[in-house]
Coordinates of C-alpha atoms and ligand atoms in Angstrom, one line a residue:
X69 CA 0.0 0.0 0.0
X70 CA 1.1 3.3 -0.9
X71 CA 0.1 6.7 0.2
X72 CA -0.5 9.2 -1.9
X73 CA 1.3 12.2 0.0
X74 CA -0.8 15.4 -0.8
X75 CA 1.3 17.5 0.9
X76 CA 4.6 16.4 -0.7
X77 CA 3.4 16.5 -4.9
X78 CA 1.9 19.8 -3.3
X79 CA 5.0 21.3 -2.2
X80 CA 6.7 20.4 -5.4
X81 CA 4.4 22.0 -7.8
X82 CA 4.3 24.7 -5.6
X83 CA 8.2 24.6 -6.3
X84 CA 7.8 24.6 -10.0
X85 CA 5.2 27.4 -10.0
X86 CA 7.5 29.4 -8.1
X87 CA 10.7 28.8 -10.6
X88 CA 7.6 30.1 -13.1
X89 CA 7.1 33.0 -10.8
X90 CA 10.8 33.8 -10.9
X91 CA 11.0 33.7 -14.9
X92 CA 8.2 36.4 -14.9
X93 CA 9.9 38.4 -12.9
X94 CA 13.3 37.9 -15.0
X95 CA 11.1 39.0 -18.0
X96 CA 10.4 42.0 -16.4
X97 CA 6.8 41.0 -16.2
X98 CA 3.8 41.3 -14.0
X99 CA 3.6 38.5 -11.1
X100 CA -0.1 36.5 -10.9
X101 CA -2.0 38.0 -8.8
X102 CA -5.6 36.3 -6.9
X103 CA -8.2 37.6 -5.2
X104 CA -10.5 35.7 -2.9
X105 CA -13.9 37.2 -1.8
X106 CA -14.8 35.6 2.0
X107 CA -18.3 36.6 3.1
X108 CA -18.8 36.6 7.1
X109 CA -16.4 34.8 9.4
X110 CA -17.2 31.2 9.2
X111 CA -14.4 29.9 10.5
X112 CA -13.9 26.5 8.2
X113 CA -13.8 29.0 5.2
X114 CA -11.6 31.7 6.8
X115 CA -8.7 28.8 7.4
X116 CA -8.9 27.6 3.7
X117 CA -8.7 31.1 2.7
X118 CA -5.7 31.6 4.9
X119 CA -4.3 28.4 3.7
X120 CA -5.0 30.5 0.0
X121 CA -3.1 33.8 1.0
X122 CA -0.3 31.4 2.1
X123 CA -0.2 29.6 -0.8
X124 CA 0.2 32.5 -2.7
X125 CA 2.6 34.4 -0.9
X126 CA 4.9 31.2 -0.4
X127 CA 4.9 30.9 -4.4
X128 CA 5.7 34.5 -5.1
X129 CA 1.9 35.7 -6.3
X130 CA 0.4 38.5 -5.1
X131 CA -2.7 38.2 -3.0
X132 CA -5.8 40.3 -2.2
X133 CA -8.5 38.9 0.3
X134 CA -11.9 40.6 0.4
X135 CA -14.1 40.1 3.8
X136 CA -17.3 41.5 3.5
X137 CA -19.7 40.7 6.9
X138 CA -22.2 37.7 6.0
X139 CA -25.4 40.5 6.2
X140 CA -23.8 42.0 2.9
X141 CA -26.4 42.2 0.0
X142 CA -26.6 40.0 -2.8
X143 CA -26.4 43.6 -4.8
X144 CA -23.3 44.5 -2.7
X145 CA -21.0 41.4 -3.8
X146 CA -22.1 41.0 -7.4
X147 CA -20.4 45.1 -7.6
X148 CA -17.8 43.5 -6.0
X149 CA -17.3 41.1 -8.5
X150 CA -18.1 43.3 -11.1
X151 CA -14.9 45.1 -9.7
X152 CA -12.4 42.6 -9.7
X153 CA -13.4 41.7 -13.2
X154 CA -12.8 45.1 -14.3
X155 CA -9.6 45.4 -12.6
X156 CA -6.9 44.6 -14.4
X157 CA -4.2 43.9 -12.1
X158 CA -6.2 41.2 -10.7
X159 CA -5.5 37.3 -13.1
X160 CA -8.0 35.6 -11.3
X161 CA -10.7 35.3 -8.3
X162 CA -12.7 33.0 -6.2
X163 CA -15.8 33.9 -4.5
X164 CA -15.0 31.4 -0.9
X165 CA -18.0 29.0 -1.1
X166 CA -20.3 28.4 0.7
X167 CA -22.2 31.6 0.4
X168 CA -25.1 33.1 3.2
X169 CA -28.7 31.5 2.7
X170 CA -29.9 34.9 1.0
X171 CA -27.2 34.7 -1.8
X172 CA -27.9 32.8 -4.6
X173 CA -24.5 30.6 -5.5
X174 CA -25.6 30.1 -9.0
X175 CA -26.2 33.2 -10.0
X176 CA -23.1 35.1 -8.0
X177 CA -20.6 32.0 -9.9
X178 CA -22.1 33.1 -13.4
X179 CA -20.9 37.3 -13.0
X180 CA -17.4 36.0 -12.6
X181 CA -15.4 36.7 -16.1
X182 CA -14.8 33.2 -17.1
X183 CA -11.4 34.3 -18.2
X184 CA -10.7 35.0 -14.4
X185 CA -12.4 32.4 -12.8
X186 CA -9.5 30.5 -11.8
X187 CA -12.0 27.9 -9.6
X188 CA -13.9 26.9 -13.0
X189 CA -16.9 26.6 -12.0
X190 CA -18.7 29.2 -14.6
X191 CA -21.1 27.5 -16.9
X192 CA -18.6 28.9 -19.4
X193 CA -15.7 27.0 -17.9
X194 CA -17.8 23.7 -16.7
X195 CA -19.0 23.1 -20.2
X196 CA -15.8 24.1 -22.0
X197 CA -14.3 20.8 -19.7
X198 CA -16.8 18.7 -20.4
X199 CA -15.9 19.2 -24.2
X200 CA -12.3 18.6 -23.7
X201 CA -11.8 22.2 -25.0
X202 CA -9.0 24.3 -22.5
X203 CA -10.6 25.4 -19.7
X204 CA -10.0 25.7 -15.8
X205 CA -10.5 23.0 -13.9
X206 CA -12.0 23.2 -10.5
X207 CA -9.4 22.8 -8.2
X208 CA -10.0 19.5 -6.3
X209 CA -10.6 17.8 -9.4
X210 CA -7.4 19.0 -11.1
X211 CA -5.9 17.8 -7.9
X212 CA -6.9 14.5 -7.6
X213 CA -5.6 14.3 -11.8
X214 CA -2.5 15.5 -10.6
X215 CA -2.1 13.2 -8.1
X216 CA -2.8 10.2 -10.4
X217 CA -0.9 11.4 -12.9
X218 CA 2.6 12.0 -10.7
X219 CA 2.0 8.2 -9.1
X220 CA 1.7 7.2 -12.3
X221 CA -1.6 5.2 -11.4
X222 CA -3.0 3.9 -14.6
X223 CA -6.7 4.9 -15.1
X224 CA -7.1 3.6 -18.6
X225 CA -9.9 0.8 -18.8
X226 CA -10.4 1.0 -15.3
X227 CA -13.7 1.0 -13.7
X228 CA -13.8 4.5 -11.5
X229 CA -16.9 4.7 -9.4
X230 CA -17.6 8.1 -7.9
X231 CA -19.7 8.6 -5.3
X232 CA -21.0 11.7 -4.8
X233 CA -22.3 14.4 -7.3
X234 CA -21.9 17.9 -6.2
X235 CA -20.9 20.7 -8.7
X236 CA -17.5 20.7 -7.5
X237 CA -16.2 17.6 -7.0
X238 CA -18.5 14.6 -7.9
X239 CA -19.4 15.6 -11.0
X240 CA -16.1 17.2 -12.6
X241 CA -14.4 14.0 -11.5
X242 CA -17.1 11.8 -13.4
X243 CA -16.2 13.7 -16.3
X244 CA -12.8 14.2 -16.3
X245 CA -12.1 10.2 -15.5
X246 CA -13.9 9.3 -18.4
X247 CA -12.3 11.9 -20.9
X248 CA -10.4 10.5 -23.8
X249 CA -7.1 11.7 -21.7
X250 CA -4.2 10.6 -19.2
X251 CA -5.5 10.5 -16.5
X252 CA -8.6 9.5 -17.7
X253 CA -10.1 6.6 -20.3
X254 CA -11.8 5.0 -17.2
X255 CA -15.6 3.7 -16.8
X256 CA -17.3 5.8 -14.9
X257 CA -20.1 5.1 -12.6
X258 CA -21.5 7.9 -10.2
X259 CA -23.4 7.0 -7.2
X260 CA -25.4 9.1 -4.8
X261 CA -27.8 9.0 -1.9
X262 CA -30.2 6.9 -4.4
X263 CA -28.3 4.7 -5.5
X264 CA -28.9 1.0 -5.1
X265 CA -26.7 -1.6 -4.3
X266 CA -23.6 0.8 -3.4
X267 CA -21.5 -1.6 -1.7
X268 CA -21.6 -4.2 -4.9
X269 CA -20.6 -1.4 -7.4
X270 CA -17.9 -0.4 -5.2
X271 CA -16.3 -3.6 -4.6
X272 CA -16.0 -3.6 -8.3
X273 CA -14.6 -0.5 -8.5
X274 CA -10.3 -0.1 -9.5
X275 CA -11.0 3.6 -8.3
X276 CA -13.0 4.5 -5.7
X277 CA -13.6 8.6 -5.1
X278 CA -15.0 9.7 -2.2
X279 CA -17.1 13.5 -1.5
X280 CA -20.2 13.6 0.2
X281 CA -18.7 14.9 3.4
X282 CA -19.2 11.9 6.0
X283 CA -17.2 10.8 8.4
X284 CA -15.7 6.9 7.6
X285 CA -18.2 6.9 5.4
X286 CA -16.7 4.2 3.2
X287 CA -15.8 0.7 5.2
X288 CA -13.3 -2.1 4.0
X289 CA -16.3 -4.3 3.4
X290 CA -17.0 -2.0 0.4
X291 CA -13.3 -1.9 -1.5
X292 CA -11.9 -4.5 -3.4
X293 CA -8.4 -5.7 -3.2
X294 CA -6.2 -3.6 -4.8
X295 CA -8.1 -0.9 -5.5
X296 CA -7.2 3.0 -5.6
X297 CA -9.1 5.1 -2.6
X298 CA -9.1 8.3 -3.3
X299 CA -11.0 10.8 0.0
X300 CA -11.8 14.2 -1.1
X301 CA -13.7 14.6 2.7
X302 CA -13.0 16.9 5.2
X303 CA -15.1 16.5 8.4
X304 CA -14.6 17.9 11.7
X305 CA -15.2 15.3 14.0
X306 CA -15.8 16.6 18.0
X307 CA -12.8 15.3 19.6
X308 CA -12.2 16.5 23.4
X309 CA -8.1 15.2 23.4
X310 CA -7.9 16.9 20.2
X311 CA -6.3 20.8 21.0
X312 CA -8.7 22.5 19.2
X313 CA -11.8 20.3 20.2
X314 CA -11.9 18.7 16.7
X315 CA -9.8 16.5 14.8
X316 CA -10.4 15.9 10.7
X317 CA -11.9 12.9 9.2
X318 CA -12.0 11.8 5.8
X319 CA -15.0 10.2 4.1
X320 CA -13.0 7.3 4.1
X321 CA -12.3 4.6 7.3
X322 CA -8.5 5.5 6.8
X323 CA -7.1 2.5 9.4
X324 CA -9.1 -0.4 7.8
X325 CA -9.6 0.5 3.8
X326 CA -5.6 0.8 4.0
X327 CA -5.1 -2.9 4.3
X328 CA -6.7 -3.2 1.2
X329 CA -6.4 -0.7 -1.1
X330 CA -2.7 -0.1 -3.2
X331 CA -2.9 3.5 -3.0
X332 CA -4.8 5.4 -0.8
X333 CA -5.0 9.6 0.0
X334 CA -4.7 10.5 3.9
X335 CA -7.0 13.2 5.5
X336 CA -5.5 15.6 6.1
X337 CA -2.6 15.8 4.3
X338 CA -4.3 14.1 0.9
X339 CA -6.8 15.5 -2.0
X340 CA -6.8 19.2 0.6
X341 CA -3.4 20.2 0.0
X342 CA -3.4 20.0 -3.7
X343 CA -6.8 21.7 -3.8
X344 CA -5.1 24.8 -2.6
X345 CA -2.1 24.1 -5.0
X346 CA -3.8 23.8 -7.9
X347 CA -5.7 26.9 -7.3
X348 CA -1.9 28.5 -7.3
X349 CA -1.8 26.4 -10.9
X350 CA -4.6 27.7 -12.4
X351 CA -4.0 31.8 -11.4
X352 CA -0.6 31.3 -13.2
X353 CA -2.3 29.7 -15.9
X354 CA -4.8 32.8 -15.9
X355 CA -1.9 35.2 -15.8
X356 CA -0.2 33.5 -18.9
X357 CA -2.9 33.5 -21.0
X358 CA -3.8 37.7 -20.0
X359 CA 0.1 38.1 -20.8
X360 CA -0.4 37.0 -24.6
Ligands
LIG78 C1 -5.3 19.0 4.4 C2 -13.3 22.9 1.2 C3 -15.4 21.9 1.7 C4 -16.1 23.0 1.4 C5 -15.5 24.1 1.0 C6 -5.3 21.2 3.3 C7 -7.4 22.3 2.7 C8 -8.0 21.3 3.4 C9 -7.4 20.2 4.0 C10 -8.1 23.4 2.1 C11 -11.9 23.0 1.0 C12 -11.1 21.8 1.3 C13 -11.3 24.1 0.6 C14 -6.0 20.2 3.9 C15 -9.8 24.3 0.5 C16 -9.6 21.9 0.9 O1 -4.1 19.1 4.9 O2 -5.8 17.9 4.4 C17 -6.0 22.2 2.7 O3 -7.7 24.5 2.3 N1 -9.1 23.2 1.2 C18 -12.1 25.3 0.3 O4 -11.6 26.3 -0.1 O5 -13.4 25.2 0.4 C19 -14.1 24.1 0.8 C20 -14.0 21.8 1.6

């Protein structure tokens, strides 16, 4: 069994981007630059938008974090998207998800300039992937595809099952592993809180990947020998040893799906940290294509 160490592909890309980073500046060139929008103070999204502004600053970009309070209008934030898309010393921007009850997601995600939405999920940039035209690909996806590709785990004619669908992970993934690509080639089954029979189509999966966002969700009763586990969860689980009071869980019953799987992504330490590195990917990406 091998684990797939998020944190250590993470810090080399990170490495590479920043050698990218250091060529634009050679050129005499502007640096990428993101901005992140954070409405109110939950504190799960403040820490992934500090792991963000880290990121960035730790691969030479240049950062910019908006924090309006969570009573803000949806009025007020679509001007200040409106704003960043106009400003042209901003590459790219993500609106920190999830948004206040009285914002409507959808329709805040479809104001962002798909040019400069560096999280890809505009209908723009979600459609572009799923015709294999270039596009940016949501961040956890691109991560996990990153993560295959750099353990050279072969995907082709593989049977991937998927289980979960949400906009941002289940659903990019389906796509993506089925694409006529490397990583990708693989048959793709999606299941969800519907499906039937989950534990048989699992055990006859080569790839299992995991997001709905429950705790050991998946057991070693439900993973065939061999297979490729792949947790995209994050829960905190109330934990009183634990220093902050929590400790983080994965969708995935780490301890006991490790005897059996060949590869297998810890929590945390996993799918998270290449999230956030790919996000650094994509805003240099942006930044390339706005140089030309
Ligand atoms: C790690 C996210 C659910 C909803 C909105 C490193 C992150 C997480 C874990 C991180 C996530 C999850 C992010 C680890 C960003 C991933 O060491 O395991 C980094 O910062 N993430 C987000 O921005 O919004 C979310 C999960």
């Amino acid at each position: 069994m091998t684990i797939l160490d998020g944190r250590k592909m993470s810090n080399i890309i990170k490495d590479e981007i920043a050698q990218e980073v250091q060529k634009i500046k050679e050129k005499g060139e502007k640096v990428p630059h993101l901005a992140a929008i954070i409405v109110g103070e939950d504190p799960a999204s403040q820490s992934y938008v500090r792991s963000k502004d880290r990121a960035c600053k730790r691969v030479g970009f240049e950062s910019t974090i908006i924090n309006p309070p969570a009573t803000i209008s949806e009025e007020d934030l679509i001007s200040q998207i409106e704003k960043l898309n106009r400003d042209k010393n901003i590459d790219g921007f993500i609106v920190q998800l999830p948004l206040p009850d009285h914002i409507d997601e959808q329709k805040v995600l479809m104001l962002i300039d798909p040019d400069k939405d560096v999280d890809g999920f505009h209908p723009m940039n979600f459609g572009k992937m799923a015709l294999d035209l270039p596009s940016f690909i949501p961040a956890t996806p691109f991560g996990i595809l990153e993560l295959l590709k750099r353990y050279e785990i072969p995907t082709q004619g593989k049977n991937t099952v998927v289980i979960g669908r949400s906009h941002i992970v289940g659903r990019p993934m389906s796509i993506l592993m089925s694409r006529k690509d490397n990583p990708g080639n693989s048959t793709v089954t999606v299941t969800h809180r519907h499906t039937k029979n989950l534990k048989e189509i699992c055990l006859n999966a080569d790839i299992l990947i995991v997001a709905i966002g429950s705790a050991d969700f998946l057991t070693e009763d439900m993973v065939k020998d061999g297979a490729v586990v792949i947790d995209v969860g994050i829960n905190r689980v109330e934990d009183a040893n634990a220093k902050r009071g929590y400790v983080l869980k994965g969708d995935v019953d780490f301890e006991k799906v490790k005897k059996k799987a060949s590869f297998i992504t810890p929590v945390p330490g996993g799918v998270g940290p290449m999230t956030v590195t790919m996000l650094m990917k994509n805003t240099l990406l942006a930044r390339q294509k706005h140089q030309k």
